[in-house]
């Protein structure tokens, strides 16, 4: 049996627990949270032990530790797990500073353990198919791309936790916490960014320190140019839309469908999932399966620290540009 310990018994911890429940041969073996009642509520139905810290696990040795806490502190908790010899899966973002991400990368190398960073949209069939087409050269030379993440969060979302919407704990707003998944996809398709120029604002929410709308222009090292938009003030939210353009074809992912257009052909692929599953949760589950396989096979996971660091660097560069009004180099 594969034992997985979850740190953080909030909403995301519950999502992870349900994903683990569905994987044959895996179980939630421990739930760690400073709020014992909350940890107990998540652990009890699964017969898992409850702890308030990794030290409280005693002689229990999980095969994987999943970090599901507030964004600030992701790296410190992951490092603590690595120091005890445990592989780690870190929820996005990898942390809220590049210094923290660098410390985590150093710890992973030192302790030689698997570290995965959640970015489940890469596991959607549409995303996988587009990446395969790009790698095969079907789109020709890539010239640009766009991504839109128009989400909606009521004021009650930010009021539900003292940490939500704070720079200290959340690290950012619509881009750091909602749009980062789709931004990561754009980076996965177009490569390393060279510079960003951005504008952001908080236009529809109160009592938060972060943006609820942001737009950015991104110059890529390849010469391609892209744009990214994210919001938590777009009602009714319409879901992620992403396009990639090339000299021999173009592709768009929207509403769970990938449409690729070429000179003499059009290819349409739709996301799918088993009954009872949303496509995004099934993709999240697929990332879990990959991380567990990486541990068993002693290989790197499909999405690791460098992927998380690149997405974080892009987000922070966009924030810096929005604050200063100047383009920010990411090289």
PDB file of C-alpha atoms in Angstrom:
ATOM      1  CA  UNK A   1       0.000   0.000   0.000  1.00  0.00           C
ATOM      2  CA  UNK A   2       1.279   3.479  -0.933  1.00  0.00           C
ATOM      3  CA  UNK A   3       0.938   5.785   2.068  1.00  0.00           C
ATOM      4  CA  UNK A   4       0.421   9.488   1.365  1.00  0.00           C
ATOM      5  CA  UNK A   5       0.443  12.205   4.027  1.00  0.00           C
ATOM      6  CA  UNK A   6      -1.436  15.433   3.352  1.00  0.00           C
ATOM      7  CA  UNK A   7      -0.287  18.685   4.960  1.00  0.00           C
ATOM      8  CA  UNK A   8      -3.211  21.088   5.031  1.00  0.00           C
ATOM      9  CA  UNK A   9      -6.773  19.921   5.661  1.00  0.00           C
ATOM     10  CA  UNK A  10      -8.561  22.769   3.915  1.00  0.00           C
ATOM     11  CA  UNK A  11     -10.416  22.729   0.608  1.00  0.00           C
ATOM     12  CA  UNK A  12      -7.417  21.718  -1.517  1.00  0.00           C
ATOM     13  CA  UNK A  13      -6.396  19.067   0.988  1.00  0.00           C
ATOM     14  CA  UNK A  14      -9.856  17.585   0.585  1.00  0.00           C
ATOM     15  CA  UNK A  15      -9.484  17.563  -3.196  1.00  0.00           C
ATOM     16  CA  UNK A  16      -6.187  15.696  -2.875  1.00  0.00           C
ATOM     17  CA  UNK A  17      -7.711  13.200  -0.455  1.00  0.00           C
ATOM     18  CA  UNK A  18     -10.494  12.337  -2.906  1.00  0.00           C
ATOM     19  CA  UNK A  19      -7.982  11.903  -5.718  1.00  0.00           C
ATOM     20  CA  UNK A  20      -5.866   9.577  -3.586  1.00  0.00           C
ATOM     21  CA  UNK A  21      -8.973   7.589  -2.610  1.00  0.00           C
ATOM     22  CA  UNK A  22      -9.513   6.776  -6.292  1.00  0.00           C
ATOM     23  CA  UNK A  23      -6.028   5.382  -6.977  1.00  0.00           C
ATOM     24  CA  UNK A  24      -5.696   1.629  -6.540  1.00  0.00           C
ATOM     25  CA  UNK A  25      -3.049   0.751  -3.995  1.00  0.00           C
ATOM     26  CA  UNK A  26      -2.830   4.263  -2.528  1.00  0.00           C
ATOM     27  CA  UNK A  27      -4.338   5.712   0.632  1.00  0.00           C
ATOM     28  CA  UNK A  28      -4.282   8.811   2.793  1.00  0.00           C
ATOM     29  CA  UNK A  29      -2.249   7.597   5.751  1.00  0.00           C
ATOM     30  CA  UNK A  30      -1.927  10.876   7.667  1.00  0.00           C
ATOM     31  CA  UNK A  31      -3.408  14.359   7.733  1.00  0.00           C
ATOM     32  CA  UNK A  32      -1.287  17.142   9.199  1.00  0.00           C
ATOM     33  CA  UNK A  33      -2.835  20.460  10.190  1.00  0.00           C
ATOM     34  CA  UNK A  34      -2.522  22.873  13.105  1.00  0.00           C
ATOM     35  CA  UNK A  35      -6.323  22.725  13.355  1.00  0.00           C
ATOM     36  CA  UNK A  36      -6.822  19.267  14.864  1.00  0.00           C
ATOM     37  CA  UNK A  37     -10.598  19.248  14.372  1.00  0.00           C
ATOM     38  CA  UNK A  38     -10.244  20.015  10.690  1.00  0.00           C
ATOM     39  CA  UNK A  39      -7.548  17.377  10.292  1.00  0.00           C
ATOM     40  CA  UNK A  40      -9.708  14.832  12.097  1.00  0.00           C
ATOM     41  CA  UNK A  41     -12.665  15.537   9.820  1.00  0.00           C
ATOM     42  CA  UNK A  42     -10.549  14.694   6.777  1.00  0.00           C
ATOM     43  CA  UNK A  43      -8.665  11.789   8.344  1.00  0.00           C
ATOM     44  CA  UNK A  44     -11.397   9.901  10.221  1.00  0.00           C
ATOM     45  CA  UNK A  45     -13.386   8.556   7.236  1.00  0.00           C
ATOM     46  CA  UNK A  46     -10.133   7.169   5.841  1.00  0.00           C
ATOM     47  CA  UNK A  47      -8.726   5.699   9.018  1.00  0.00           C
ATOM     48  CA  UNK A  48      -5.731   8.016   8.716  1.00  0.00           C
ATOM     49  CA  UNK A  49      -3.702   9.306  11.617  1.00  0.00           C
ATOM     50  CA  UNK A  50      -3.824  12.962  12.641  1.00  0.00           C
ATOM     51  CA  UNK A  51      -0.805  15.113  13.413  1.00  0.00           C
ATOM     52  CA  UNK A  52      -0.011  18.783  13.877  1.00  0.00           C
ATOM     53  CA  UNK A  53       3.480  18.565  12.339  1.00  0.00           C
ATOM     54  CA  UNK A  54       5.754  16.165  10.497  1.00  0.00           C
ATOM     55  CA  UNK A  55       7.528  15.477  13.777  1.00  0.00           C
ATOM     56  CA  UNK A  56       4.257  14.161  15.211  1.00  0.00           C
ATOM     57  CA  UNK A  57       4.214  11.323  12.669  1.00  0.00           C
ATOM     58  CA  UNK A  58       6.561   9.357  14.894  1.00  0.00           C
ATOM     59  CA  UNK A  59       7.786   6.231  13.145  1.00  0.00           C
ATOM     60  CA  UNK A  60       5.275   6.518  10.292  1.00  0.00           C
ATOM     61  CA  UNK A  61       7.091   6.830   6.952  1.00  0.00           C
ATOM     62  CA  UNK A  62       4.828   8.001   4.100  1.00  0.00           C
ATOM     63  CA  UNK A  63       5.825   7.276   0.516  1.00  0.00           C
ATOM     64  CA  UNK A  64       4.749  10.799  -0.477  1.00  0.00           C
ATOM     65  CA  UNK A  65       3.877  14.059   1.281  1.00  0.00           C
ATOM     66  CA  UNK A  66       1.397  16.397  -0.431  1.00  0.00           C
ATOM     67  CA  UNK A  67       1.665  20.096   0.466  1.00  0.00           C
ATOM     68  CA  UNK A  68      -1.822  21.647   0.407  1.00  0.00           C
ATOM     69  CA  UNK A  69      -1.422  24.710   2.637  1.00  0.00           C
ATOM     70  CA  UNK A  70      -1.526  28.437   1.905  1.00  0.00           C
ATOM     71  CA  UNK A  71       0.991  29.421  -0.770  1.00  0.00           C
ATOM     72  CA  UNK A  72       3.507  31.106   1.498  1.00  0.00           C
ATOM     73  CA  UNK A  73       5.447  28.365   3.224  1.00  0.00           C
ATOM     74  CA  UNK A  74       5.049  25.698   0.537  1.00  0.00           C
ATOM     75  CA  UNK A  75       8.817  25.486   0.130  1.00  0.00           C
ATOM     76  CA  UNK A  76       9.589  25.334   3.855  1.00  0.00           C
ATOM     77  CA  UNK A  77       7.139  22.482   4.400  1.00  0.00           C
ATOM     78  CA  UNK A  78       8.431  20.635   1.356  1.00  0.00           C
ATOM     79  CA  UNK A  79      12.028  21.058   2.528  1.00  0.00           C
ATOM     80  CA  UNK A  80      11.102  19.716   5.959  1.00  0.00           C
ATOM     81  CA  UNK A  81       9.625  16.629   4.290  1.00  0.00           C
ATOM     82  CA  UNK A  82      12.687  16.165   2.086  1.00  0.00           C
ATOM     83  CA  UNK A  83      14.975  16.399   5.103  1.00  0.00           C
ATOM     84  CA  UNK A  84      13.090  13.431   6.543  1.00  0.00           C
ATOM     85  CA  UNK A  85      13.554  11.490   3.311  1.00  0.00           C
ATOM     86  CA  UNK A  86      10.002  11.900   1.968  1.00  0.00           C
ATOM     87  CA  UNK A  87       9.214  12.643  -1.707  1.00  0.00           C
ATOM     88  CA  UNK A  88       6.909  15.627  -2.151  1.00  0.00           C
ATOM     89  CA  UNK A  89       4.056  16.912  -4.306  1.00  0.00           C
ATOM     90  CA  UNK A  90       3.600  20.685  -3.915  1.00  0.00           C
ATOM     91  CA  UNK A  91       0.399  22.495  -4.832  1.00  0.00           C
ATOM     92  CA  UNK A  92       0.754  25.542  -7.057  1.00  0.00           C
ATOM     93  CA  UNK A  93       2.361  27.960  -6.794  1.00  0.00           C
ATOM     94  CA  UNK A  94       5.633  26.327  -5.757  1.00  0.00           C
ATOM     95  CA  UNK A  95       5.916  29.243  -3.285  1.00  0.00           C
ATOM     96  CA  UNK A  96       5.573  33.010  -3.511  1.00  0.00           C
ATOM     97  CA  UNK A  97       9.258  33.991  -3.851  1.00  0.00           C
ATOM     98  CA  UNK A  98      12.027  32.826  -6.154  1.00  0.00           C
ATOM     99  CA  UNK A  99      14.350  32.582  -3.159  1.00  0.00           C
ATOM    100  CA  UNK A 100      12.056  29.986  -1.594  1.00  0.00           C
ATOM    101  CA  UNK A 101      11.804  28.076  -4.876  1.00  0.00           C
ATOM    102  CA  UNK A 102      15.607  28.039  -5.142  1.00  0.00           C
ATOM    103  CA  UNK A 103      15.957  26.672  -1.610  1.00  0.00           C
ATOM    104  CA  UNK A 104      13.515  23.903  -2.458  1.00  0.00           C
ATOM    105  CA  UNK A 105      15.447  23.035  -5.619  1.00  0.00           C
ATOM    106  CA  UNK A 106      18.671  22.859  -3.599  1.00  0.00           C
ATOM    107  CA  UNK A 107      17.032  20.587  -1.021  1.00  0.00           C
ATOM    108  CA  UNK A 108      15.670  18.274  -3.712  1.00  0.00           C
ATOM    109  CA  UNK A 109      19.149  17.873  -5.190  1.00  0.00           C
ATOM    110  CA  UNK A 110      20.748  17.389  -1.770  1.00  0.00           C
ATOM    111  CA  UNK A 111      18.297  14.738  -0.603  1.00  0.00           C
ATOM    112  CA  UNK A 112      17.766  13.184  -4.050  1.00  0.00           C
ATOM    113  CA  UNK A 113      14.014  12.847  -3.731  1.00  0.00           C
ATOM    114  CA  UNK A 114      11.169  13.352  -6.189  1.00  0.00           C
ATOM    115  CA  UNK A 115       9.486  16.763  -6.041  1.00  0.00           C
ATOM    116  CA  UNK A 116       6.433  17.360  -8.208  1.00  0.00           C
ATOM    117  CA  UNK A 117       4.619  20.684  -8.611  1.00  0.00           C
ATOM    118  CA  UNK A 118       0.905  20.631  -9.396  1.00  0.00           C
ATOM    119  CA  UNK A 119      -0.067  21.944 -12.815  1.00  0.00           C
ATOM    120  CA  UNK A 120      -2.737  19.472 -13.816  1.00  0.00           C
ATOM    121  CA  UNK A 121      -3.888  21.223 -16.990  1.00  0.00           C
ATOM    122  CA  UNK A 122      -0.844  19.767 -18.740  1.00  0.00           C
ATOM    123  CA  UNK A 123      -2.420  16.327 -18.298  1.00  0.00           C
ATOM    124  CA  UNK A 124      -5.628  17.219 -20.140  1.00  0.00           C
ATOM    125  CA  UNK A 125      -5.906  15.276 -23.433  1.00  0.00           C
ATOM    126  CA  UNK A 126      -6.217  18.539 -25.361  1.00  0.00           C
ATOM    127  CA  UNK A 127      -2.998  19.919 -23.857  1.00  0.00           C
ATOM    128  CA  UNK A 128      -1.151  16.652 -24.428  1.00  0.00           C
ATOM    129  CA  UNK A 129      -2.274  16.529 -28.065  1.00  0.00           C
ATOM    130  CA  UNK A 130      -1.230  20.121 -28.720  1.00  0.00           C
ATOM    131  CA  UNK A 131       2.192  19.571 -27.177  1.00  0.00           C
ATOM    132  CA  UNK A 132       2.658  16.460 -29.344  1.00  0.00           C
ATOM    133  CA  UNK A 133       1.719  18.453 -32.452  1.00  0.00           C
ATOM    134  CA  UNK A 134       4.172  21.212 -31.536  1.00  0.00           C
ATOM    135  CA  UNK A 135       6.964  18.714 -30.883  1.00  0.00           C
ATOM    136  CA  UNK A 136       6.251  17.053 -34.236  1.00  0.00           C
ATOM    137  CA  UNK A 137       6.526  20.407 -36.026  1.00  0.00           C
ATOM    138  CA  UNK A 138       2.915  20.389 -37.229  1.00  0.00           C
ATOM    139  CA  UNK A 139       2.476  24.108 -36.477  1.00  0.00           C
ATOM    140  CA  UNK A 140       5.796  25.090 -38.065  1.00  0.00           C
ATOM    141  CA  UNK A 141       7.756  27.887 -36.416  1.00  0.00           C
ATOM    142  CA  UNK A 142       5.776  29.180 -33.455  1.00  0.00           C
ATOM    143  CA  UNK A 143       5.073  32.894 -33.727  1.00  0.00           C
ATOM    144  CA  UNK A 144       2.864  33.618 -30.746  1.00  0.00           C
ATOM    145  CA  UNK A 145       0.052  32.680 -28.430  1.00  0.00           C
ATOM    146  CA  UNK A 146      -2.645  33.981 -26.125  1.00  0.00           C
ATOM    147  CA  UNK A 147      -4.239  32.743 -22.938  1.00  0.00           C
ATOM    148  CA  UNK A 148      -7.305  34.015 -21.093  1.00  0.00           C
ATOM    149  CA  UNK A 149      -8.354  32.965 -17.582  1.00  0.00           C
ATOM    150  CA  UNK A 150     -11.604  34.863 -16.905  1.00  0.00           C
ATOM    151  CA  UNK A 151     -12.772  33.519 -13.556  1.00  0.00           C
ATOM    152  CA  UNK A 152     -15.211  34.878 -10.990  1.00  0.00           C
ATOM    153  CA  UNK A 153     -14.831  34.893  -7.235  1.00  0.00           C
ATOM    154  CA  UNK A 154     -17.454  36.578  -5.071  1.00  0.00           C
ATOM    155  CA  UNK A 155     -16.361  38.796  -2.198  1.00  0.00           C
ATOM    156  CA  UNK A 156     -17.236  35.919   0.126  1.00  0.00           C
ATOM    157  CA  UNK A 157     -14.365  33.905  -1.375  1.00  0.00           C
ATOM    158  CA  UNK A 158     -11.806  36.426  -0.172  1.00  0.00           C
ATOM    159  CA  UNK A 159     -13.616  36.913   3.132  1.00  0.00           C
ATOM    160  CA  UNK A 160     -13.553  33.161   3.837  1.00  0.00           C
ATOM    161  CA  UNK A 161      -9.981  33.228   5.132  1.00  0.00           C
ATOM    162  CA  UNK A 162      -7.798  35.947   6.649  1.00  0.00           C
ATOM    163  CA  UNK A 163      -4.958  34.911   4.337  1.00  0.00           C
ATOM    164  CA  UNK A 164      -6.903  35.170   1.096  1.00  0.00           C
ATOM    165  CA  UNK A 165      -6.047  38.198  -0.973  1.00  0.00           C
ATOM    166  CA  UNK A 166      -2.958  39.049   1.079  1.00  0.00           C
ATOM    167  CA  UNK A 167       0.518  39.532  -0.330  1.00  0.00           C
ATOM    168  CA  UNK A 168       2.100  37.874   2.699  1.00  0.00           C
ATOM    169  CA  UNK A 169       0.294  34.542   2.440  1.00  0.00           C
ATOM    170  CA  UNK A 170      -1.439  34.398  -0.962  1.00  0.00           C
ATOM    171  CA  UNK A 171       1.455  36.015  -2.791  1.00  0.00           C
ATOM    172  CA  UNK A 172      -0.835  37.524  -5.391  1.00  0.00           C
ATOM    173  CA  UNK A 173      -4.328  37.457  -6.772  1.00  0.00           C
ATOM    174  CA  UNK A 174      -5.993  36.347  -9.991  1.00  0.00           C
ATOM    175  CA  UNK A 175      -2.749  35.441 -11.741  1.00  0.00           C
ATOM    176  CA  UNK A 176      -0.822  33.816  -8.890  1.00  0.00           C
ATOM    177  CA  UNK A 177      -3.717  31.672  -7.710  1.00  0.00           C
ATOM    178  CA  UNK A 178      -6.105  31.161 -10.629  1.00  0.00           C
ATOM    179  CA  UNK A 179      -4.376  32.121 -13.877  1.00  0.00           C
ATOM    180  CA  UNK A 180      -1.034  30.465 -13.164  1.00  0.00           C
ATOM    181  CA  UNK A 181      -2.273  27.083 -14.454  1.00  0.00           C
ATOM    182  CA  UNK A 182      -3.098  28.452 -17.892  1.00  0.00           C
ATOM    183  CA  UNK A 183       0.003  30.648 -17.955  1.00  0.00           C
ATOM    184  CA  UNK A 184       2.054  27.521 -17.295  1.00  0.00           C
ATOM    185  CA  UNK A 185       0.441  25.916 -20.345  1.00  0.00           C
ATOM    186  CA  UNK A 186       1.410  28.872 -22.542  1.00  0.00           C
ATOM    187  CA  UNK A 187       5.004  28.625 -21.287  1.00  0.00           C
ATOM    188  CA  UNK A 188       4.974  24.854 -21.870  1.00  0.00           C
ATOM    189  CA  UNK A 189       3.976  25.420 -25.479  1.00  0.00           C
ATOM    190  CA  UNK A 190       6.064  28.504 -26.336  1.00  0.00           C
ATOM    191  CA  UNK A 191       9.139  28.047 -24.137  1.00  0.00           C
ATOM    192  CA  UNK A 192      11.118  30.327 -21.864  1.00  0.00           C
ATOM    193  CA  UNK A 193       9.984  33.957 -21.596  1.00  0.00           C
ATOM    194  CA  UNK A 194      12.471  36.779 -22.146  1.00  0.00           C
ATOM    195  CA  UNK A 195      10.534  39.782 -20.843  1.00  0.00           C
ATOM    196  CA  UNK A 196       7.074  40.900 -19.765  1.00  0.00           C
ATOM    197  CA  UNK A 197       5.074  44.137 -19.755  1.00  0.00           C
ATOM    198  CA  UNK A 198       1.886  44.292 -17.729  1.00  0.00           C
ATOM    199  CA  UNK A 199      -0.921  46.234 -16.090  1.00  0.00           C
ATOM    200  CA  UNK A 200      -3.089  45.137 -13.175  1.00  0.00           C
ATOM    201  CA  UNK A 201      -5.790  46.483 -10.879  1.00  0.00           C
ATOM    202  CA  UNK A 202      -8.266  45.591  -8.181  1.00  0.00           C
ATOM    203  CA  UNK A 203     -11.595  46.775  -9.547  1.00  0.00           C
ATOM    204  CA  UNK A 204     -14.355  44.618  -8.053  1.00  0.00           C
ATOM    205  CA  UNK A 205     -13.319  43.408  -4.592  1.00  0.00           C
ATOM    206  CA  UNK A 206     -12.808  44.995  -1.201  1.00  0.00           C
ATOM    207  CA  UNK A 207     -10.380  44.298   1.629  1.00  0.00           C
ATOM    208  CA  UNK A 208      -7.778  42.581  -0.537  1.00  0.00           C
ATOM    209  CA  UNK A 209      -4.210  43.638  -1.291  1.00  0.00           C
ATOM    210  CA  UNK A 210      -3.892  41.929  -4.666  1.00  0.00           C
ATOM    211  CA  UNK A 211      -5.165  42.181  -8.228  1.00  0.00           C
ATOM    212  CA  UNK A 212      -8.461  40.855  -9.497  1.00  0.00           C
ATOM    213  CA  UNK A 213      -7.591  41.677 -13.114  1.00  0.00           C
ATOM    214  CA  UNK A 214      -4.247  41.594 -14.935  1.00  0.00           C
ATOM    215  CA  UNK A 215      -3.043  41.617 -18.513  1.00  0.00           C
ATOM    216  CA  UNK A 216       0.465  41.056 -19.825  1.00  0.00           C
ATOM    217  CA  UNK A 217       2.468  40.990 -23.039  1.00  0.00           C
ATOM    218  CA  UNK A 218       5.186  38.336 -23.058  1.00  0.00           C
ATOM    219  CA  UNK A 219       8.254  38.223 -25.316  1.00  0.00           C
ATOM    220  CA  UNK A 220       9.684  34.716 -25.595  1.00  0.00           C
ATOM    221  CA  UNK A 221      13.325  33.828 -26.107  1.00  0.00           C
ATOM    222  CA  UNK A 222      12.392  32.086 -29.359  1.00  0.00           C
ATOM    223  CA  UNK A 223      11.142  35.377 -30.785  1.00  0.00           C
ATOM    224  CA  UNK A 224       7.470  34.513 -30.342  1.00  0.00           C
ATOM    225  CA  UNK A 225       5.159  37.027 -28.679  1.00  0.00           C
ATOM    226  CA  UNK A 226       2.197  36.252 -26.440  1.00  0.00           C
ATOM    227  CA  UNK A 227      -0.429  37.739 -24.165  1.00  0.00           C
ATOM    228  CA  UNK A 228      -1.942  36.578 -20.886  1.00  0.00           C
ATOM    229  CA  UNK A 229      -5.096  37.763 -19.116  1.00  0.00           C
ATOM    230  CA  UNK A 230      -6.430  36.649 -15.749  1.00  0.00           C
ATOM    231  CA  UNK A 231      -9.298  37.855 -13.592  1.00  0.00           C
ATOM    232  CA  UNK A 232     -11.444  36.880 -10.641  1.00  0.00           C
ATOM    233  CA  UNK A 233     -13.960  39.568 -11.575  1.00  0.00           C
ATOM    234  CA  UNK A 234     -15.302  38.156 -14.863  1.00  0.00           C
ATOM    235  CA  UNK A 235     -18.951  37.127 -14.458  1.00  0.00           C
ATOM    236  CA  UNK A 236     -20.059  34.639 -15.535  1.00  0.00           C
ATOM    237  CA  UNK A 237     -16.685  32.973 -15.798  1.00  0.00           C
ATOM    238  CA  UNK A 238     -16.206  31.364 -19.194  1.00  0.00           C
ATOM    239  CA  UNK A 239     -13.222  29.104 -18.627  1.00  0.00           C
ATOM    240  CA  UNK A 240      -9.708  29.090 -19.986  1.00  0.00           C
ATOM    241  CA  UNK A 241      -9.102  29.857 -23.647  1.00  0.00           C
ATOM    242  CA  UNK A 242      -5.650  29.345 -25.149  1.00  0.00           C
ATOM    243  CA  UNK A 243      -4.354  29.774 -28.687  1.00  0.00           C
ATOM    244  CA  UNK A 244      -0.971  29.025 -30.257  1.00  0.00           C
ATOM    245  CA  UNK A 245       0.008  30.301 -33.703  1.00  0.00           C
ATOM    246  CA  UNK A 246       2.647  29.059 -36.124  1.00  0.00           C
ATOM    247  CA  UNK A 247       3.795  29.397 -39.723  1.00  0.00           C
ATOM    248  CA  UNK A 248       2.107  26.139 -40.751  1.00  0.00           C
ATOM    249  CA  UNK A 249      -0.869  25.911 -38.424  1.00  0.00           C
ATOM    250  CA  UNK A 250      -2.734  27.306 -35.457  1.00  0.00           C
ATOM    251  CA  UNK A 251      -4.473  25.762 -32.471  1.00  0.00           C
ATOM    252  CA  UNK A 252      -7.073  26.805 -29.921  1.00  0.00           C
ATOM    253  CA  UNK A 253      -8.158  25.114 -26.702  1.00  0.00           C
ATOM    254  CA  UNK A 254     -11.527  26.291 -25.385  1.00  0.00           C
ATOM    255  CA  UNK A 255     -14.480  24.655 -23.665  1.00  0.00           C
ATOM    256  CA  UNK A 256     -12.633  21.359 -23.396  1.00  0.00           C
ATOM    257  CA  UNK A 257     -11.959  21.157 -27.126  1.00  0.00           C
ATOM    258  CA  UNK A 258      -8.717  21.476 -29.105  1.00  0.00           C
ATOM    259  CA  UNK A 259      -9.069  22.669 -32.687  1.00  0.00           C
ATOM    260  CA  UNK A 260      -5.935  22.578 -34.856  1.00  0.00           C
ATOM    261  CA  UNK A 261      -6.092  24.102 -38.336  1.00  0.00           C
ATOM    262  CA  UNK A 262      -3.591  23.449 -41.088  1.00  0.00           C
ATOM    263  CA  UNK A 263      -3.490  24.315 -44.794  1.00  0.00           C
ATOM    264  CA  UNK A 264      -5.312  21.146 -45.836  1.00  0.00           C
ATOM    265  CA  UNK A 265      -6.605  19.682 -42.597  1.00  0.00           C
ATOM    266  CA  UNK A 266      -8.473  20.394 -39.382  1.00  0.00           C
ATOM    267  CA  UNK A 267      -8.133  18.256 -36.270  1.00  0.00           C
ATOM    268  CA  UNK A 268     -10.555  18.378 -33.330  1.00  0.00           C
ATOM    269  CA  UNK A 269      -9.880  16.625 -30.023  1.00  0.00           C
ATOM    270  CA  UNK A 270     -12.076  16.816 -26.929  1.00  0.00           C
ATOM    271  CA  UNK A 271     -11.210  16.318 -23.288  1.00  0.00           C
ATOM    272  CA  UNK A 272     -12.865  13.335 -21.663  1.00  0.00           C
ATOM    273  CA  UNK A 273     -13.099  11.685 -18.271  1.00  0.00           C
ATOM    274  CA  UNK A 274     -14.872   8.668 -16.758  1.00  0.00           C
ATOM    275  CA  UNK A 275     -18.412   9.076 -15.448  1.00  0.00           C
ATOM    276  CA  UNK A 276     -18.487  10.992 -12.199  1.00  0.00           C
ATOM    277  CA  UNK A 277     -15.275  12.877 -12.935  1.00  0.00           C
ATOM    278  CA  UNK A 278     -14.685  16.360 -14.266  1.00  0.00           C
ATOM    279  CA  UNK A 279     -11.959  16.540 -16.887  1.00  0.00           C
ATOM    280  CA  UNK A 280      -9.804  18.797 -14.685  1.00  0.00           C
ATOM    281  CA  UNK A 281     -10.039  16.449 -11.684  1.00  0.00           C
ATOM    282  CA  UNK A 282      -9.200  13.470 -13.903  1.00  0.00           C
ATOM    283  CA  UNK A 283      -6.142  15.378 -15.132  1.00  0.00           C
ATOM    284  CA  UNK A 284      -5.219  16.144 -11.518  1.00  0.00           C
ATOM    285  CA  UNK A 285      -5.480  12.438 -10.760  1.00  0.00           C
ATOM    286  CA  UNK A 286      -3.241  11.700 -13.751  1.00  0.00           C
ATOM    287  CA  UNK A 287      -0.581  13.936 -12.267  1.00  0.00           C
ATOM    288  CA  UNK A 288      -0.762  11.974  -9.012  1.00  0.00           C
ATOM    289  CA  UNK A 289      -0.314   8.735 -10.948  1.00  0.00           C
ATOM    290  CA  UNK A 290       2.726  10.222 -12.700  1.00  0.00           C
ATOM    291  CA  UNK A 291       4.346  11.343  -9.437  1.00  0.00           C
ATOM    292  CA  UNK A 292       3.822   7.936  -7.829  1.00  0.00           C
ATOM    293  CA  UNK A 293       5.286   6.272 -10.926  1.00  0.00           C
ATOM    294  CA  UNK A 294       8.268   8.633 -10.803  1.00  0.00           C
ATOM    295  CA  UNK A 295       8.949   7.559  -7.212  1.00  0.00           C
ATOM    296  CA  UNK A 296       8.641   3.871  -8.072  1.00  0.00           C
ATOM    297  CA  UNK A 297      10.795   4.191 -11.198  1.00  0.00           C
ATOM    298  CA  UNK A 298      13.365   6.574  -9.676  1.00  0.00           C
ATOM    299  CA  UNK A 299      12.837   9.179 -12.390  1.00  0.00           C
ATOM    300  CA  UNK A 300      11.883  12.822 -12.584  1.00  0.00           C
ATOM    301  CA  UNK A 301       8.154  13.626 -12.569  1.00  0.00           C
ATOM    302  CA  UNK A 302       6.575  15.180 -15.649  1.00  0.00           C
ATOM    303  CA  UNK A 303       6.275  18.521 -13.838  1.00  0.00           C
ATOM    304  CA  UNK A 304       9.040  19.441 -11.421  1.00  0.00           C
ATOM    305  CA  UNK A 305      10.542  22.345  -9.525  1.00  0.00           C
ATOM    306  CA  UNK A 306      11.989  24.072 -12.587  1.00  0.00           C
ATOM    307  CA  UNK A 307       8.547  24.153 -14.194  1.00  0.00           C
ATOM    308  CA  UNK A 308       7.105  25.671 -11.030  1.00  0.00           C
ATOM    309  CA  UNK A 309       9.979  28.155 -10.773  1.00  0.00           C
ATOM    310  CA  UNK A 310       9.540  29.309 -14.382  1.00  0.00           C
ATOM    311  CA  UNK A 311       5.827  29.931 -13.893  1.00  0.00           C
ATOM    312  CA  UNK A 312       6.499  31.757 -10.607  1.00  0.00           C
ATOM    313  CA  UNK A 313       9.237  33.907 -12.182  1.00  0.00           C
ATOM    314  CA  UNK A 314       6.826  34.907 -14.935  1.00  0.00           C
ATOM    315  CA  UNK A 315       4.079  35.794 -12.452  1.00  0.00           C
ATOM    316  CA  UNK A 316       6.445  37.855 -10.302  1.00  0.00           C
ATOM    317  CA  UNK A 317       7.858  39.575 -13.381  1.00  0.00           C
ATOM    318  CA  UNK A 318       4.339  40.497 -14.467  1.00  0.00           C
ATOM    319  CA  UNK A 319       3.626  41.895 -11.008  1.00  0.00           C
ATOM    320  CA  UNK A 320       6.834  43.933 -11.041  1.00  0.00           C
ATOM    321  CA  UNK A 321       6.030  45.346 -14.462  1.00  0.00           C
ATOM    322  CA  UNK A 322       2.497  46.252 -13.397  1.00  0.00           C
ATOM    323  CA  UNK A 323       3.858  48.076 -10.326  1.00  0.00           C
ATOM    324  CA  UNK A 324       6.690  49.928 -12.068  1.00  0.00           C
ATOM    325  CA  UNK A 325       5.121  50.547 -15.450  1.00  0.00           C
ATOM    326  CA  UNK A 326       8.242  49.191 -17.141  1.00  0.00           C
ATOM    327  CA  UNK A 327       9.112  46.041 -19.044  1.00  0.00           C
ATOM    328  CA  UNK A 328      10.846  43.437 -16.870  1.00  0.00           C
ATOM    329  CA  UNK A 329      13.565  41.127 -18.151  1.00  0.00           C
ATOM    330  CA  UNK A 330      13.292  37.461 -17.179  1.00  0.00           C
ATOM    331  CA  UNK A 331      16.670  36.446 -18.578  1.00  0.00           C
TER     332      UNK A 331
END
